[in-house]
XYZ file of C-alpha atoms in Angstrom:
700
model
C 5.085 22.611 13.399
C 6.582 25.496 11.450
C 8.427 28.263 13.323
C 5.885 30.991 12.495
C 3.059 28.794 13.721
C 4.952 28.198 16.961
C 5.321 31.953 17.475
C 1.669 32.664 16.792
C 0.560 29.829 19.057
C 2.801 31.103 21.857
C 1.358 34.577 21.468
C -2.230 33.362 21.403
C -1.777 31.313 24.550
C -0.351 34.203 26.533
C -1.709 37.509 25.264
C -4.996 39.193 24.614
C -5.784 40.324 21.085
C -4.813 43.871 22.014
C -1.448 42.809 23.348
C -0.784 40.599 20.351
C 0.252 43.661 18.383
C 3.295 43.879 20.609
C 4.660 40.677 19.108
C 5.204 42.228 15.698
C 8.691 43.341 14.774
C 9.007 47.014 15.595
C 11.092 48.899 13.067
C 12.465 52.279 14.023
C 9.922 54.283 15.975
C 6.915 53.098 14.010
C 5.059 49.897 13.229
C 2.495 50.209 10.459
C 0.532 46.982 10.290
C -0.676 46.490 6.750
C -0.189 50.159 5.902
C 1.886 52.051 3.385
C 2.802 55.127 5.404
C 6.417 55.796 6.182
C 8.061 57.654 9.025
C 11.457 59.289 8.926
C 13.749 58.625 11.858
C 15.821 61.333 13.556
C 18.434 62.721 11.191
C 22.139 63.051 11.747
C 22.283 62.969 15.548
C 25.899 62.623 16.562
C 26.677 59.672 18.797
C 28.896 60.217 21.817
C 29.286 56.571 22.782
C 28.068 57.191 26.351
C 24.873 56.789 28.366
C 23.718 57.588 31.895
C 22.344 55.162 34.479
C 20.494 56.901 37.329
C 18.393 55.019 39.850
C 16.583 55.127 43.214
C 16.206 58.886 43.629
C 13.446 58.715 46.304
C 12.518 62.424 46.551
C 10.947 63.351 49.895
C 8.888 66.568 50.155
C 8.718 66.197 53.949
C 12.471 66.218 54.543
C 13.593 68.907 56.995
C 17.116 70.190 57.353
C 18.685 69.509 60.771
C 15.893 67.154 61.756
C 16.509 63.879 63.571
C 17.762 60.871 61.622
C 16.338 58.396 64.138
C 13.772 55.883 62.927
C 10.817 57.505 64.691
C 11.601 60.855 63.039
C 12.900 59.823 59.590
C 14.338 63.293 58.888
C 10.825 64.748 59.120
C 10.893 66.316 62.612
C 12.915 66.735 65.762
C 16.439 68.092 65.863
C 19.493 66.306 64.560
C 22.187 66.101 61.894
C 20.077 65.830 58.696
C 22.147 67.931 56.270
C 21.148 70.585 53.771
C 21.682 68.238 50.823
C 20.778 64.973 52.500
C 21.548 62.746 55.470
C 24.263 60.428 54.166
C 24.582 56.886 55.568
C 21.023 56.997 56.905
C 17.711 55.534 55.761
C 16.255 59.000 55.199
C 15.145 59.869 51.671
C 16.404 62.591 49.331
C 15.561 66.232 50.018
C 14.472 68.256 47.013
C 17.713 70.230 47.375
C 19.641 67.061 46.489
C 17.331 66.285 43.557
C 17.673 69.812 42.172
C 21.451 69.863 42.676
C 21.827 66.471 40.991
C 19.943 67.506 37.863
C 21.764 70.833 37.728
C 25.099 68.999 37.861
C 23.947 66.622 35.099
C 22.959 69.617 32.960
C 26.273 71.366 33.459
C 28.559 68.352 33.138
C 27.177 65.444 31.104
C 24.016 66.597 29.324
C 25.743 67.145 25.986
C 27.879 64.003 26.036
C 25.364 61.142 26.403
C 23.158 59.322 23.892
C 20.391 58.004 26.154
C 19.364 57.604 29.803
C 18.411 54.507 31.774
C 16.218 55.586 34.695
C 16.059 52.749 37.183
C 12.885 53.414 39.177
C 11.980 54.055 42.826
C 11.097 57.667 42.123
C 8.925 58.169 45.208
C 9.787 58.264 48.893
C 9.730 55.216 51.132
C 6.787 54.497 53.394
C 9.007 54.903 56.460
C 7.007 57.299 58.638
C 3.864 56.128 60.367
C 2.876 59.738 61.083
C 3.005 60.624 57.367
C 1.754 57.556 55.494
C 2.186 57.545 51.745
C -0.762 58.130 49.433
C -1.421 57.447 45.766
C -1.345 61.171 45.093
C 2.099 61.560 46.665
C 3.554 58.756 44.553
C 2.133 60.279 41.374
C 3.274 63.807 42.286
C 6.832 62.703 43.037
C 7.122 60.772 39.782
C 5.682 63.697 37.818
C 8.173 65.987 39.525
C 11.071 63.847 38.282
C 9.672 63.741 34.746
C 9.602 67.540 34.914
C 13.245 67.572 36.051
C 14.236 65.452 33.048
C 12.211 67.794 30.851
C 14.017 70.827 32.281
C 17.414 69.374 31.460
C 16.789 67.270 28.347
C 13.617 68.790 26.892
C 13.591 70.231 23.377
C 13.170 73.971 23.198
C 10.672 73.708 20.340
C 8.589 70.962 21.933
C 5.629 73.309 22.463
C 4.624 73.053 18.815
C 5.356 69.330 18.526
C 2.236 67.165 18.650
C 4.220 63.947 19.186
C 5.096 63.643 22.908
C 7.798 61.022 22.222
C 9.887 63.731 20.511
C 9.927 66.067 23.522
C 13.467 65.098 24.584
C 16.870 65.475 22.989
C 17.815 61.922 24.072
C 15.732 58.787 24.693
C 14.876 58.185 28.368
C 13.762 54.737 29.482
C 12.030 54.553 32.890
C 10.945 51.521 34.900
C 8.722 50.638 37.847
C 10.370 50.551 41.254
C 8.847 48.626 44.124
C 8.176 51.961 45.873
C 6.441 53.501 42.856
C 3.202 51.727 43.750
C 1.043 51.340 46.842
C 1.317 49.163 48.795
C 4.989 48.848 47.924
C 6.133 45.553 46.337
C 2.559 44.502 45.456
C 1.532 44.894 41.823
C -1.357 43.091 40.150
C -1.414 42.198 36.470
C -2.746 44.975 34.267
C -4.573 46.750 32.972
C -4.626 48.347 36.408
C -4.778 51.804 37.895
C -0.981 51.820 38.172
C -0.194 50.787 34.617
C -2.776 53.277 33.335
C -1.476 56.054 35.583
C 2.147 55.560 34.593
C 1.199 55.267 30.942
C -0.016 58.830 31.330
C 3.030 59.982 33.346
C 5.538 58.323 30.979
C 3.660 58.835 27.732
C 6.598 60.854 26.409
C 8.932 57.866 26.855
C 6.850 54.927 25.588
C 6.533 54.315 21.825
C 2.918 54.543 20.749
C 2.771 51.048 19.283
C 3.825 49.545 22.640
C 1.366 51.313 24.917
C -1.134 48.455 24.898
C 1.559 46.122 26.150
C 2.663 48.624 28.774
C -0.892 48.970 30.058
C -1.029 45.193 30.361
C 2.234 44.691 32.231
C 4.492 47.734 32.304
C 7.076 46.401 29.837
C 8.293 48.042 26.633
C 11.434 48.805 24.690
C 12.897 51.804 22.910
C 15.201 51.787 19.909
C 17.737 54.240 21.268
C 19.720 53.901 18.041
C 17.115 53.050 15.378
C 17.636 49.693 13.689
C 20.786 49.131 15.753
C 20.282 49.132 19.530
C 17.213 48.786 21.754
C 16.832 49.149 25.520
C 14.328 46.710 27.037
C 12.541 47.764 30.197
C 11.459 44.779 32.286
C 8.788 45.191 34.925
C 10.713 43.221 37.546
C 7.903 43.521 40.094
C 6.327 40.498 38.403
C 9.508 38.529 39.146
C 10.044 39.950 42.636
C 9.843 37.433 45.461
C 8.096 40.026 47.648
C 5.141 40.519 45.288
C 2.373 38.399 46.798
C -0.008 39.254 43.951
C 1.822 37.038 41.442
C 3.343 33.584 41.404
C 6.439 33.243 39.277
C 7.031 32.568 35.606
C 6.239 28.863 35.068
C 2.445 28.867 34.773
C 1.259 30.162 31.400
C -1.591 32.014 33.133
C 0.838 34.047 35.256
C 1.833 37.572 34.255
C 5.502 36.690 34.843
C 5.237 33.914 32.243
C 3.641 36.403 29.873
C 6.409 38.941 30.346
C 9.157 36.376 29.845
C 7.427 35.166 26.682
C 7.226 38.745 25.429
C 10.948 39.159 26.066
C 11.763 35.883 24.316
C 9.801 36.793 21.187
C 11.131 40.325 21.001
C 14.736 39.183 21.419
C 14.135 36.760 18.571
C 12.950 39.673 16.426
C 16.066 41.612 17.448
C 18.211 38.727 16.251
C 16.429 38.552 12.909
C 16.825 42.285 12.404
C 20.510 42.183 13.310
C 19.958 44.432 16.334
C 21.418 44.368 19.834
C 19.653 44.870 23.164
C 20.350 46.230 26.638
C 18.192 44.798 29.434
C 17.187 47.065 32.322
C 14.876 46.926 35.304
C 14.618 47.779 38.980
C 14.909 44.650 41.127
C 18.043 42.726 40.079
C 18.152 38.922 39.763
C 20.048 38.750 43.063
C 21.080 35.296 44.178
C 23.431 34.200 46.945
C 23.878 31.008 48.921
C 20.760 31.607 51.036
C 18.957 34.582 49.480
C 17.240 35.457 46.214
C 15.347 38.529 45.004
C 13.436 36.870 42.132
C 11.119 33.914 42.096
C 13.186 30.861 41.184
C 11.223 30.065 38.011
C 11.757 33.629 36.762
C 15.480 33.503 37.534
C 15.769 30.208 35.678
C 14.040 31.512 32.566
C 15.959 34.780 32.620
C 19.281 32.949 32.874
C 18.268 30.692 29.996
C 17.134 33.642 27.872
C 20.450 35.416 28.477
C 22.262 32.235 27.447
C 20.282 31.592 24.279
C 20.304 35.245 23.178
C 23.925 35.882 24.092
C 24.511 37.080 20.520
C 21.888 39.817 21.010
C 22.130 41.041 24.612
C 24.852 43.610 25.306
C 24.359 43.579 29.075
C 21.860 44.224 31.853
C 21.611 46.740 34.686
C 19.429 47.252 37.732
C 19.168 49.222 40.988
C 16.944 48.674 44.045
C 19.602 47.409 46.456
C 21.137 50.886 46.997
C 24.628 49.368 47.135
C 26.890 48.613 44.208
C 27.823 45.080 43.125
C 27.664 42.731 40.182
C 26.163 39.294 39.592
C 27.050 36.376 37.342
C 24.257 34.103 36.178
C 25.763 30.634 35.881
C 24.573 28.277 33.156
C 25.454 25.341 35.407
C 22.625 26.357 37.762
C 19.922 25.916 35.152
C 17.465 23.245 36.208
C 14.925 21.853 33.750
C 12.457 21.042 36.510
C 12.560 24.585 37.929
C 12.142 26.138 34.479
C 9.212 23.833 33.858
C 7.455 24.697 37.111
C 8.641 21.845 39.328
C 11.404 23.421 41.418
C 13.134 21.521 44.168
C 12.343 22.605 47.740
C 13.503 26.224 47.977
C 16.703 26.706 49.933
C 16.840 30.465 49.384
C 14.609 32.980 51.137
C 13.425 36.244 49.615
C 16.030 38.983 49.630
C 14.853 42.322 50.969
C 15.871 45.434 49.057
C 16.536 47.469 52.185
C 19.219 45.479 53.980
C 20.914 46.334 57.240
C 24.641 46.995 57.075
C 25.374 43.606 58.567
C 22.966 41.850 56.174
C 24.649 43.611 53.263
C 28.026 42.386 54.495
C 26.660 38.840 54.794
C 25.251 39.030 51.263
C 28.544 40.243 49.797
C 30.479 37.551 51.632
C 28.087 34.948 50.227
C 28.729 36.268 46.723
C 32.420 35.832 47.394
C 31.798 32.252 48.481
C 29.974 31.581 45.198
C 32.811 33.114 43.225
C 35.333 30.946 45.029
C 33.969 28.108 42.899
C 34.802 29.858 39.626
C 37.504 27.808 37.899
C 41.002 29.032 38.600
C 42.847 30.093 35.411
C 46.219 29.288 36.958
C 45.543 25.844 38.354
C 42.282 25.232 36.472
C 40.703 24.056 39.668
C 38.092 25.551 41.965
C 39.210 27.477 44.987
C 38.793 25.817 48.417
C 35.918 27.226 50.459
C 37.241 26.264 53.890
C 40.550 25.705 55.656
C 39.871 21.963 55.923
C 39.120 21.730 52.223
C 42.222 23.778 51.477
C 44.466 21.428 53.464
C 42.849 18.419 51.782
C 43.493 19.843 48.316
C 47.063 20.715 49.200
C 47.859 17.233 50.461
C 46.145 15.539 47.526
C 47.807 17.674 44.855
C 49.411 15.466 42.208
C 51.347 15.955 39.002
C 49.858 18.417 36.598
C 47.804 16.822 33.827
C 49.141 16.763 30.317
C 46.243 18.863 29.074
C 47.157 22.531 29.104
C 45.788 24.589 31.950
C 44.412 27.130 29.508
C 42.374 24.554 27.569
C 41.049 23.037 30.763
C 40.105 26.469 32.070
C 38.299 27.393 28.845
C 36.280 24.194 28.980
C 35.066 25.071 32.458
C 34.035 28.671 31.743
C 32.345 28.032 28.413
C 35.174 28.833 26.030
C 37.617 31.744 25.807
C 34.781 34.296 26.068
C 33.326 32.876 29.303
C 29.956 32.025 27.760
C 29.020 29.841 30.711
C 28.076 33.111 32.465
C 25.981 36.214 31.856
C 26.444 39.525 33.631
C 24.241 41.808 35.722
C 25.463 45.183 36.979
C 23.746 46.689 40.029
C 24.281 50.385 40.657
C 24.154 52.279 43.927
C 21.484 54.928 44.392
C 21.017 58.675 44.368
C 19.213 58.469 47.713
C 22.062 58.847 50.222
C 21.904 55.580 52.107
C 25.631 55.926 51.499
C 26.740 58.701 49.101
C 24.643 59.637 46.027
C 25.849 57.892 42.863
C 25.589 58.322 39.088
C 27.136 56.091 36.439
C 28.167 57.047 32.928
C 28.913 54.119 30.608
C 31.081 54.253 27.527
C 30.303 51.871 24.669
C 31.919 50.957 21.364
C 30.582 53.001 18.434
C 32.758 51.533 15.701
C 30.933 52.016 12.401
C 28.276 54.254 13.967
C 28.893 57.868 13.090
C 25.328 59.035 13.647
C 21.712 57.956 13.621
C 20.742 56.798 10.150
C 17.850 58.728 8.620
C 16.049 56.135 6.525
C 12.312 56.129 5.695
C 10.897 52.782 6.827
C 7.818 50.788 5.895
C 6.335 47.689 7.422
C 3.432 46.004 5.695
C 3.299 42.348 6.739
C 5.090 41.977 10.098
C 5.756 38.260 9.794
C 6.885 38.387 6.196
C 9.283 41.210 7.048
C 10.700 39.588 10.156
C 13.079 37.196 8.426
C 12.195 34.367 10.790
C 13.653 30.946 10.034
C 11.363 28.456 8.340
C 12.629 25.308 10.024
C 11.259 24.098 13.336
C 12.953 25.237 16.547
C 14.703 22.583 18.526
C 12.614 22.016 21.670
C 15.645 21.014 23.699
C 17.789 23.151 25.962
C 21.358 23.813 24.935
C 23.608 23.515 27.981
C 27.381 23.631 27.656
C 27.182 22.257 24.142
C 24.956 19.340 25.180
C 21.248 18.800 24.649
C 19.171 18.067 27.695
C 16.022 15.906 27.778
C 12.830 17.422 26.387
C 10.457 19.174 28.779
C 7.056 17.578 29.037
C 4.698 19.208 31.507
C 4.145 22.619 29.890
C 5.498 21.785 26.426
C 8.241 24.249 27.172
C 9.954 25.679 24.098
C 13.524 26.739 24.705
C 14.651 29.728 22.664
C 16.969 28.999 19.793
C 20.659 29.558 20.543
C 22.841 31.536 18.146
C 23.813 29.692 15.010
C 27.088 27.826 15.288
C 28.621 30.156 12.742
C 27.711 33.279 14.747
C 30.590 35.104 16.427
C 30.349 35.870 20.146
C 28.000 38.734 20.980
C 29.002 42.208 22.227
C 28.712 41.108 25.856
C 31.556 38.665 25.271
C 33.766 39.883 22.435
C 34.840 43.503 21.775
C 32.786 44.907 18.897
C 30.197 47.582 18.170
C 28.044 48.279 21.288
C 30.374 46.424 23.663
C 30.539 48.275 26.990
C 34.061 49.605 27.301
C 34.039 51.199 30.744
C 31.999 53.172 33.214
C 32.851 56.179 35.328
C 31.266 56.154 38.778
C 30.491 59.569 40.220
C 29.605 60.198 43.832
C 28.726 63.249 45.912
C 30.561 63.330 49.241
C 27.777 64.852 51.311
C 29.883 64.852 54.461
C 32.202 67.368 52.817
C 29.465 69.230 50.946
C 27.133 69.680 53.932
C 30.207 70.813 55.869
C 28.647 70.498 59.308
C 31.942 69.737 61.081
C 30.626 66.542 62.573
C 33.130 63.888 63.520
C 32.580 60.565 61.831
C 31.203 57.948 64.154
C 29.989 55.120 61.995
C 29.668 51.846 63.879
C 28.380 48.808 62.039
C 24.804 48.497 63.171
C 22.795 45.355 62.543
C 19.510 47.185 63.102
C 17.067 47.561 60.241
C 17.036 51.371 60.396
C 20.265 53.274 59.762
C 20.417 56.531 61.706
C 23.793 57.329 60.161
C 27.303 58.196 61.197
C 26.268 61.584 62.613
C 23.468 60.219 64.786
C 23.220 62.041 68.123
C 25.546 64.839 67.051
C 24.613 68.499 66.858
C 25.575 70.432 63.707
C 26.940 73.930 64.124
C 24.669 75.627 61.614
C 21.189 75.372 63.148
C 20.492 79.056 62.594
C 21.717 79.218 59.004
C 22.075 75.729 57.463
C 22.988 76.882 53.950
C 25.768 79.158 55.194
C 28.203 76.324 55.801
C 27.329 74.137 52.803
C 29.913 73.933 50.036
C 29.196 73.931 46.316
C 27.517 70.689 45.304
C 29.379 68.485 42.862
C 29.792 64.861 41.907
C 33.365 63.622 41.757
C 34.834 60.461 40.276
C 34.973 57.601 42.765
C 36.644 55.353 40.192
C 36.837 54.833 36.452
C 37.059 51.229 35.266
C 39.200 52.397 32.343
C 42.062 53.377 34.672
C 41.187 51.580 37.909
C 43.976 49.258 39.072
C 41.998 47.504 41.806
C 39.523 45.884 39.393
C 41.904 45.977 36.410
C 39.092 45.539 33.880
C 40.308 45.907 30.318
C 36.647 46.307 29.268
C 33.197 45.354 30.591
C 32.844 42.056 28.751
C 31.648 39.033 30.687
C 35.107 37.479 30.642
C 36.587 40.553 32.345
C 34.030 40.276 35.159
C 34.499 36.515 35.447
C 38.214 37.103 35.921
C 37.502 39.742 38.570
C 35.018 37.501 40.368
C 37.566 34.704 40.318
C 40.153 36.945 41.931
C 37.670 38.159 44.549
C 36.735 34.554 45.275
C 40.304 33.508 46.096
C 40.360 33.453 49.867
C 43.092 34.676 52.170
C 45.360 31.890 53.328
C 44.136 30.265 56.520
C 47.717 30.684 57.739
C 47.314 34.455 57.304
C 50.727 36.102 57.266
C 52.830 33.115 58.308
C 54.962 33.527 55.230
C 54.965 33.499 51.444
C 55.545 29.740 51.284
C 52.167 28.996 52.866
C 50.519 31.708 50.775
C 52.025 30.253 47.613
C 50.765 26.807 48.594
C 47.268 28.224 49.012
C 47.478 29.653 45.509
C 48.192 26.191 44.137
C 51.930 26.557 43.448
C 53.864 23.439 44.326
C 57.252 24.965 43.596
C 56.038 28.561 43.411
C 56.923 28.753 39.724
C 56.760 32.347 38.518
C 56.842 32.430 34.742
C 56.218 35.146 32.198
C 52.462 34.750 32.594
C 52.831 35.448 36.318
C 54.832 38.567 35.508
C 51.998 39.793 33.287
C 49.541 39.083 36.089
C 51.587 41.163 38.496
C 51.884 44.070 36.114
C 48.152 44.000 35.457
C 46.777 43.737 38.964
C 49.308 45.380 41.270
C 49.001 49.028 42.164
C 52.442 50.283 42.996
C 50.960 52.996 45.200
C 49.359 50.449 47.498
C 52.485 48.331 47.746
C 54.979 51.145 48.113
C 55.413 50.384 51.801
C 56.831 47.004 50.831
C 58.890 48.230 47.927
C 62.115 48.169 49.940
C 61.484 44.572 50.986
C 60.414 43.136 47.630
C 62.733 43.572 44.677
C 61.372 42.290 41.368
C 63.827 41.493 38.656
C 63.404 40.212 35.121
C 66.811 38.573 35.097
C 67.007 34.811 34.889
C 69.170 34.781 37.994
C 66.415 36.315 40.136
C 63.686 34.210 38.548
C 65.507 31.150 39.774
C 65.819 32.588 43.236
C 63.263 30.797 45.369
C 62.812 33.610 47.845
C 62.127 36.069 45.069
C 59.483 33.746 43.653
C 57.811 33.450 47.026
C 57.766 37.208 47.363
C 56.037 37.499 44.000
C 53.404 34.998 45.114
C 52.924 37.048 48.269
C 52.375 40.180 46.175
C 49.877 38.302 44.051
C 48.029 37.436 47.224
C 47.944 41.132 48.116
C 46.552 41.986 44.677
C 43.761 39.447 45.179
C 42.917 40.916 48.575
C 43.013 44.390 47.078
C 40.291 43.479 44.553
C 38.096 42.074 47.336
C 38.448 45.074 49.629
C 37.849 47.471 46.728
C 34.657 45.532 45.930
C 33.503 45.759 49.568
C 34.410 49.436 49.932
C 32.656 50.417 46.712
C 29.514 48.566 47.710
C 29.182 51.161 50.477
C 30.310 53.992 48.149
C 33.491 54.623 50.158
C 31.597 55.462 53.374
C 33.135 52.665 55.496
C 36.515 53.053 57.151
C 39.336 50.511 56.912
C 38.769 49.021 60.380
C 35.116 48.413 59.578
C 35.993 46.751 56.271
C 38.550 44.500 57.965
C 36.044 43.534 60.646
C 33.345 42.558 58.164
C 35.344 41.414 55.145
C 38.803 40.481 56.417
């Protein structure tokens, strides 16, 4: 069967005639099927090489200042420490004062320096108060309110006379469904439905006209944020979410999740043929730990495969929902042909809830660390031990190093020098102050992109213009350079991988559109609210978080605003200069290296001495060569190790390199650098709201 026939057959089996139009290659902002009209794209817009990710705002019109943060009150009544600009470290939602202050800060500080905005969903309050149950009208009103806030900041001044609503903004804005943007929350039926129709009206200014049929069907669409160059794909992750009882995964061709994954596959193929790149966004991330998962297994399997096969197209992916910051690595080795094909093994992971207790969050992060402990070790090219017993066994069984270089062996295990065994997901913390409010500004490579290109475009015959290959696709799955057996049950067609002559994509190798860094901003509401409340933040395993000020009385009951300081976001960290993560860029390989460091456990002998620590790191004779010196320079923060500076003298002289004690000290410092990365990861998950004792108790 020819490739075009395969595409058309796949479309016909999954989509209605109306939705079939979404399978045509979309060029610029317009698709003209069989027509001769042309449309001119925006002219000469200067690119800044930055974009904003904002997610989980959760505005709450019922929030009351100095109300109780206890579960039965939810910052809606009673007396307590709920601050003027929000109740940080609680499960209360965002007051309108926080929403207004956030958008004002964006307008004054980053409005004129970004190219587009990724808006991650959950734009309505939680259903957390039995005395004030949510209604459809409330959800709509709160989402409309946020659209109006974006319009205030990013709206065009001359939009009144513009008949095209998609040109109302100075930058593209791409929204997505959150699990709290519908009622009941988490449950969304396939469209067309009242929710897809309602949000088509609310978001009409953001959704390209030619994709509105598809959005009404399932809430998915994409926007060419840089025409003919870069597109942002919005996935409706509620159809993948393990908590959505209205759907059933992505394996059955009659399921909406299957339909959405097929849409993504076909559109990414069109992106490849057009030479474009894509960013993937959504709300619920593909979270996966040892015992928990947030997506249905069949959806996770397909997504991981899609990211593998279109690794030359996808720049990266980002999500929200969890309210705490972390990152995920999808591992090619976990692909399972039976699960992809609808015959998964008995499920060992239970559904992961988006609103986790503090203790559950700690457990989840520790499980991620356990997974990362199995990432191949670049120094010894062997996996890290996951227990003390296993560590002792490996130490006693250690033999002579193999003749094959450690570097070559390491590359084989991670999918080559670019780490193509893995794909990356970034999960951002939220604006709603479960911890501190967060915004992220990403910087990306704009080499060769001075501005938007203004080129009149025509599309007459979509298939003839698509440049699709004429030879049949290989029905087998490419895994680590090997072909797996053909799927049988559903005649599953694996997407084509990149051609063997293709260079690594922007997610793996620095090039145009590669993410270079991000700057994480946070608003320290404890300082801004300025209520002079002592921090008392015990780790509480309960579902509801009443916050570190629970039970305390603020001093400003009579005049709350009097004590509040000027609202501002400040930089929590910048990956460009951050020494804890030491990321040279945001390519997959950089994150694999970081995950590998985080996954290296503390020695079971703790602080018994550098010899034992060195043994844990896999050094028989604690050899410290030039590569080790580079490692130290890259990952050590002199500020954090200044207290030991008088004890540990590092010298480049051959005499000191041969000194065994000096070598052991260097290994000990390397151990400290590894621990530093882990504790930075844990602290940032909670947006710097946890104290050192708490971090040691839960992550030490």
